[in-house]
Amino acid sequence: MRCAKRGHNTTFETPAQCVSRNTIERDKDYIKQTSWDDDYGSGDESCDGYGEAMTYGNSCNEACGTNPEDCKQIATTYSCWCIDGLKYINQECVNGTNCSCTDSNARSVLGNPCYDDCNMVEEVCDLEELYWYCNCIEDYYKINNTCQPAANCPS
């Protein structure tokens, strides 16, 4: 039997070994696999979590606030990963709106850092890739790494 731990393939002898060693409940990070082809990823593969699918991926793409361009240089593995647009938070795949922002004047939205620039040109920002990012709320812009009112933008 094979169990896939998010991003890793691990072989176990029995299904019981897929169970968390710390609790009686099944460890959410382990997904039972009935068969697995290491070379091609074919077979009877499934993931237990909502919004998960067997695919090539990496944890960078599941993290909140990461630019997909930055993740392209990171190796991928064939395993259970969140489907497009979902983020892995508290051991489950959820909508990116659940990403937490440390700045009280920012919200997790489909956006990018371009929109936070005091001198942003919306037409230019619209051409950049959107991803779940903590953009400043309306009429606020990133100044010294915090979202501040537009009135504080340098002239």
PDB file of C-alpha atoms in Angstrom, residues 2-153:
ATOM      1  CA  ARG A   2       1.132   3.506  -0.634  1.00  0.00           C
ATOM      2  CA  CYS A   3       0.148   6.577   1.302  1.00  0.00           C
ATOM      3  CA  ALA A   4       0.849   9.987  -0.103  1.00  0.00           C
ATOM      4  CA  LYS A   5       1.872  12.600   2.414  1.00  0.00           C
ATOM      5  CA  ARG A   6       1.271  15.968   0.838  1.00  0.00           C
ATOM      6  CA  GLY A   7       4.092  16.305  -1.672  1.00  0.00           C
ATOM      7  CA  HIS A   8       5.821  13.019  -0.815  1.00  0.00           C
ATOM      8  CA  ASN A   9       5.364   9.385  -1.789  1.00  0.00           C
ATOM      9  CA  THR A  10       5.815   6.937   1.079  1.00  0.00           C
ATOM     10  CA  THR A  11       5.424   3.149   0.977  1.00  0.00           C
ATOM     11  CA  PHE A  12       3.837   1.345   3.941  1.00  0.00           C
ATOM     12  CA  GLU A  13       3.096  -2.327   4.420  1.00  0.00           C
ATOM     13  CA  THR A  14      -0.434  -2.023   5.832  1.00  0.00           C
ATOM     14  CA  PRO A  15      -3.289   0.541   5.743  1.00  0.00           C
ATOM     15  CA  ALA A  16      -2.920   0.997   9.509  1.00  0.00           C
ATOM     16  CA  GLN A  17       0.473   2.590   8.918  1.00  0.00           C
ATOM     17  CA  CYS A  18      -1.292   5.437   7.111  1.00  0.00           C
ATOM     18  CA  VAL A  19      -2.898   6.357  10.417  1.00  0.00           C
ATOM     19  CA  SER A  20      -1.363   9.131  12.456  1.00  0.00           C
ATOM     20  CA  ARG A  21       0.901   7.814  15.159  1.00  0.00           C
ATOM     21  CA  ASN A  22      -0.166  10.624  17.540  1.00  0.00           C
ATOM     22  CA  THR A  23      -3.936  10.186  17.484  1.00  0.00           C
ATOM     23  CA  ILE A  24      -6.538   7.532  16.801  1.00  0.00           C
ATOM     24  CA  GLU A  25      -7.908   9.620  13.927  1.00  0.00           C
ATOM     25  CA  ARG A  26      -6.416   9.410  10.455  1.00  0.00           C
ATOM     26  CA  ASP A  27      -3.732  12.023   9.888  1.00  0.00           C
ATOM     27  CA  LYS A  28      -5.190  14.512   7.385  1.00  0.00           C
ATOM     28  CA  ASP A  29      -1.756  14.843   5.780  1.00  0.00           C
ATOM     29  CA  TYR A  30      -1.793  11.186   4.716  1.00  0.00           C
ATOM     30  CA  ILE A  31      -3.952  10.128   1.798  1.00  0.00           C
ATOM     31  CA  LYS A  32      -4.473   6.396   1.253  1.00  0.00           C
ATOM     32  CA  GLN A  33      -3.550   5.154  -2.213  1.00  0.00           C
ATOM     33  CA  THR A  34      -4.708   1.771  -3.525  1.00  0.00           C
ATOM     34  CA  SER A  35      -2.151   1.755  -6.343  1.00  0.00           C
ATOM     35  CA  TRP A  36       0.467   4.066  -7.711  1.00  0.00           C
ATOM     36  CA  ASP A  37       2.741   4.122 -10.721  1.00  0.00           C
ATOM     37  CA  ASP A  38       5.843   6.068  -9.700  1.00  0.00           C
ATOM     38  CA  ASP A  39       6.871   6.775 -13.264  1.00  0.00           C
ATOM     39  CA  TYR A  40       3.569   7.911 -14.720  1.00  0.00           C
ATOM     40  CA  GLY A  41       1.204   8.480 -11.845  1.00  0.00           C
ATOM     41  CA  SER A  42      -1.411   6.142 -13.301  1.00  0.00           C
ATOM     42  CA  GLY A  43      -3.656   3.779 -11.379  1.00  0.00           C
ATOM     43  CA  ASP A  44      -6.509   4.049  -8.922  1.00  0.00           C
ATOM     44  CA  GLU A  45      -5.489   7.281  -7.254  1.00  0.00           C
ATOM     45  CA  SER A  46      -7.635   9.460  -5.052  1.00  0.00           C
ATOM     46  CA  CYS A  47      -7.342  12.191  -2.487  1.00  0.00           C
ATOM     47  CA  ASP A  48      -9.518  12.403   0.590  1.00  0.00           C
ATOM     48  CA  GLY A  49      -9.615  16.165   1.046  1.00  0.00           C
ATOM     49  CA  TYR A  50     -12.090  18.602  -0.491  1.00  0.00           C
ATOM     50  CA  GLY A  51     -10.572  20.472  -3.422  1.00  0.00           C
ATOM     51  CA  GLU A  52      -7.617  18.121  -3.775  1.00  0.00           C
ATOM     52  CA  ALA A  53      -6.559  16.274  -6.897  1.00  0.00           C
ATOM     53  CA  MET A  54      -3.703  14.010  -7.916  1.00  0.00           C
ATOM     54  CA  THR A  55      -1.460  16.211  -9.998  1.00  0.00           C
ATOM     55  CA  TYR A  56       2.049  17.597 -10.246  1.00  0.00           C
ATOM     56  CA  GLY A  57       2.529  20.482  -7.855  1.00  0.00           C
ATOM     57  CA  ASN A  58       4.465  21.968  -4.961  1.00  0.00           C
ATOM     58  CA  SER A  59       3.684  23.683  -1.683  1.00  0.00           C
ATOM     59  CA  CYS A  60       4.688  27.075  -3.104  1.00  0.00           C
ATOM     60  CA  ASN A  61       1.562  27.158  -5.263  1.00  0.00           C
ATOM     61  CA  GLU A  62      -0.634  26.364  -2.263  1.00  0.00           C
ATOM     62  CA  ALA A  63       0.769  29.132  -0.054  1.00  0.00           C
ATOM     63  CA  CYS A  64      -1.028  32.429   0.446  1.00  0.00           C
ATOM     64  CA  GLY A  65       0.501  35.468  -1.218  1.00  0.00           C
ATOM     65  CA  THR A  66       2.966  33.660  -3.454  1.00  0.00           C
ATOM     66  CA  ASN A  67       3.400  34.840  -7.005  1.00  0.00           C
ATOM     67  CA  PRO A  68       2.931  31.844  -9.341  1.00  0.00           C
ATOM     68  CA  GLU A  69       5.957  33.044 -11.330  1.00  0.00           C
ATOM     69  CA  ASP A  70       8.136  32.525  -8.247  1.00  0.00           C
ATOM     70  CA  CYS A  71       6.901  28.923  -7.949  1.00  0.00           C
ATOM     71  CA  LYS A  72       7.808  27.863 -11.489  1.00  0.00           C
ATOM     72  CA  GLN A  73      11.473  27.307 -10.557  1.00  0.00           C
ATOM     73  CA  ILE A  74      10.589  24.887  -7.748  1.00  0.00           C
ATOM     74  CA  ALA A  75      10.474  21.159  -8.477  1.00  0.00           C
ATOM     75  CA  THR A  76       7.077  19.482  -8.527  1.00  0.00           C
ATOM     76  CA  THR A  77       5.994  16.062  -7.290  1.00  0.00           C
ATOM     77  CA  TYR A  78       3.023  13.923  -8.261  1.00  0.00           C
ATOM     78  CA  SER A  79       0.778  13.855  -5.208  1.00  0.00           C
ATOM     79  CA  CYS A  80      -2.424  15.294  -3.753  1.00  0.00           C
ATOM     80  CA  TRP A  81      -2.456  19.072  -4.167  1.00  0.00           C
ATOM     81  CA  CYS A  82      -5.116  21.765  -3.928  1.00  0.00           C
ATOM     82  CA  ILE A  83      -6.849  22.433  -7.229  1.00  0.00           C
ATOM     83  CA  ASP A  84      -6.304  25.779  -8.973  1.00  0.00           C
ATOM     84  CA  GLY A  85      -7.126  28.775  -6.861  1.00  0.00           C
ATOM     85  CA  LEU A  86      -7.432  26.958  -3.545  1.00  0.00           C
ATOM     86  CA  LYS A  87      -4.865  27.386  -0.770  1.00  0.00           C
ATOM     87  CA  TYR A  88      -3.709  24.882   1.853  1.00  0.00           C
ATOM     88  CA  ILE A  89      -4.596  26.404   5.239  1.00  0.00           C
ATOM     89  CA  ASN A  90      -4.936  24.478   8.497  1.00  0.00           C
ATOM     90  CA  GLN A  91      -4.524  21.135   6.723  1.00  0.00           C
ATOM     91  CA  GLU A  92      -7.285  21.648   4.157  1.00  0.00           C
ATOM     92  CA  CYS A  93      -7.793  23.238   0.747  1.00  0.00           C
ATOM     93  CA  VAL A  94      -9.888  26.396   1.038  1.00  0.00           C
ATOM     94  CA  ASN A  95     -10.708  29.499  -0.940  1.00  0.00           C
ATOM     95  CA  GLY A  96      -7.932  32.102  -1.000  1.00  0.00           C
ATOM     96  CA  THR A  97     -10.175  34.595   0.789  1.00  0.00           C
ATOM     97  CA  ASN A  98      -9.280  32.596   3.924  1.00  0.00           C
ATOM     98  CA  CYS A  99      -5.648  33.708   3.714  1.00  0.00           C
ATOM     99  CA  SER A 100      -4.867  35.960   6.644  1.00  0.00           C
ATOM    100  CA  CYS A 101      -3.341  39.398   6.192  1.00  0.00           C
ATOM    101  CA  THR A 102      -1.154  40.918   8.877  1.00  0.00           C
ATOM    102  CA  ASP A 103      -2.120  44.470   7.870  1.00  0.00           C
ATOM    103  CA  SER A 104      -5.580  45.486   9.136  1.00  0.00           C
ATOM    104  CA  ASN A 105      -5.982  47.706   6.046  1.00  0.00           C
ATOM    105  CA  ALA A 106      -5.465  44.801   3.628  1.00  0.00           C
ATOM    106  CA  ARG A 107      -7.730  41.983   2.433  1.00  0.00           C
ATOM    107  CA  SER A 108      -6.948  38.727   0.678  1.00  0.00           C
ATOM    108  CA  VAL A 109      -8.258  39.161  -2.864  1.00  0.00           C
ATOM    109  CA  LEU A 110      -7.306  38.106  -6.361  1.00  0.00           C
ATOM    110  CA  GLY A 111      -4.800  40.837  -7.046  1.00  0.00           C
ATOM    111  CA  ASN A 112      -1.103  41.593  -7.203  1.00  0.00           C
ATOM    112  CA  PRO A 113       1.363  44.108  -5.713  1.00  0.00           C
ATOM    113  CA  CYS A 114       0.940  46.459  -8.676  1.00  0.00           C
ATOM    114  CA  TYR A 115      -2.431  47.634  -7.336  1.00  0.00           C
ATOM    115  CA  ASP A 116      -0.821  48.712  -4.044  1.00  0.00           C
ATOM    116  CA  ASP A 117       1.560  51.195  -5.693  1.00  0.00           C
ATOM    117  CA  CYS A 118       0.715  54.874  -5.174  1.00  0.00           C
ATOM    118  CA  ASN A 119       1.558  55.505  -8.840  1.00  0.00           C
ATOM    119  CA  MET A 120      -0.242  52.456 -10.194  1.00  0.00           C
ATOM    120  CA  VAL A 121      -1.821  52.564 -13.616  1.00  0.00           C
ATOM    121  CA  GLU A 122      -4.831  50.261 -13.590  1.00  0.00           C
ATOM    122  CA  GLU A 123      -4.459  49.328 -17.251  1.00  0.00           C
ATOM    123  CA  VAL A 124      -0.885  48.166 -16.589  1.00  0.00           C
ATOM    124  CA  CYS A 125      -1.829  46.277 -13.404  1.00  0.00           C
ATOM    125  CA  ASP A 126      -4.670  44.535 -15.238  1.00  0.00           C
ATOM    126  CA  LEU A 127      -2.057  42.931 -17.528  1.00  0.00           C
ATOM    127  CA  GLU A 128      -0.196  41.302 -14.626  1.00  0.00           C
ATOM    128  CA  GLU A 129      -1.140  37.850 -13.348  1.00  0.00           C
ATOM    129  CA  LEU A 130      -3.634  37.817 -10.481  1.00  0.00           C
ATOM    130  CA  TYR A 131      -3.183  35.582  -7.461  1.00  0.00           C
ATOM    131  CA  TRP A 132      -4.396  35.472  -3.851  1.00  0.00           C
ATOM    132  CA  TYR A 133      -2.584  38.380  -2.309  1.00  0.00           C
ATOM    133  CA  CYS A 134      -3.139  40.776   0.593  1.00  0.00           C
ATOM    134  CA  ASN A 135      -4.002  43.917  -1.366  1.00  0.00           C
ATOM    135  CA  CYS A 136      -4.626  47.195   0.419  1.00  0.00           C
ATOM    136  CA  ILE A 137      -8.284  48.126   0.816  1.00  0.00           C
ATOM    137  CA  GLU A 138      -9.799  50.792  -1.440  1.00  0.00           C
ATOM    138  CA  ASP A 139      -8.063  54.201  -1.344  1.00  0.00           C
ATOM    139  CA  TYR A 140      -5.092  52.745   0.568  1.00  0.00           C
ATOM    140  CA  TYR A 141      -1.632  52.101  -0.873  1.00  0.00           C
ATOM    141  CA  LYS A 142       1.532  50.313   0.300  1.00  0.00           C
ATOM    142  CA  ILE A 143       3.914  52.866   1.809  1.00  0.00           C
ATOM    143  CA  ASN A 144       6.897  51.571   3.830  1.00  0.00           C
ATOM    144  CA  ASN A 145       5.370  48.058   3.739  1.00  0.00           C
ATOM    145  CA  THR A 146       2.062  49.066   5.337  1.00  0.00           C
ATOM    146  CA  CYS A 147      -1.252  50.018   3.771  1.00  0.00           C
ATOM    147  CA  GLN A 148      -1.841  53.729   4.319  1.00  0.00           C
ATOM    148  CA  PRO A 149      -4.434  56.260   3.109  1.00  0.00           C
ATOM    149  CA  ALA A 150      -3.871  57.688  -0.378  1.00  0.00           C
ATOM    150  CA  ALA A 151      -3.269  61.103   1.210  1.00  0.00           C
ATOM    151  CA  ASN A 152       0.049  59.738   2.554  1.00  0.00           C
ATOM    152  CA  CYS A 153       1.389  58.895  -0.926  1.00  0.00           C
TER     153      CYS A 153
END
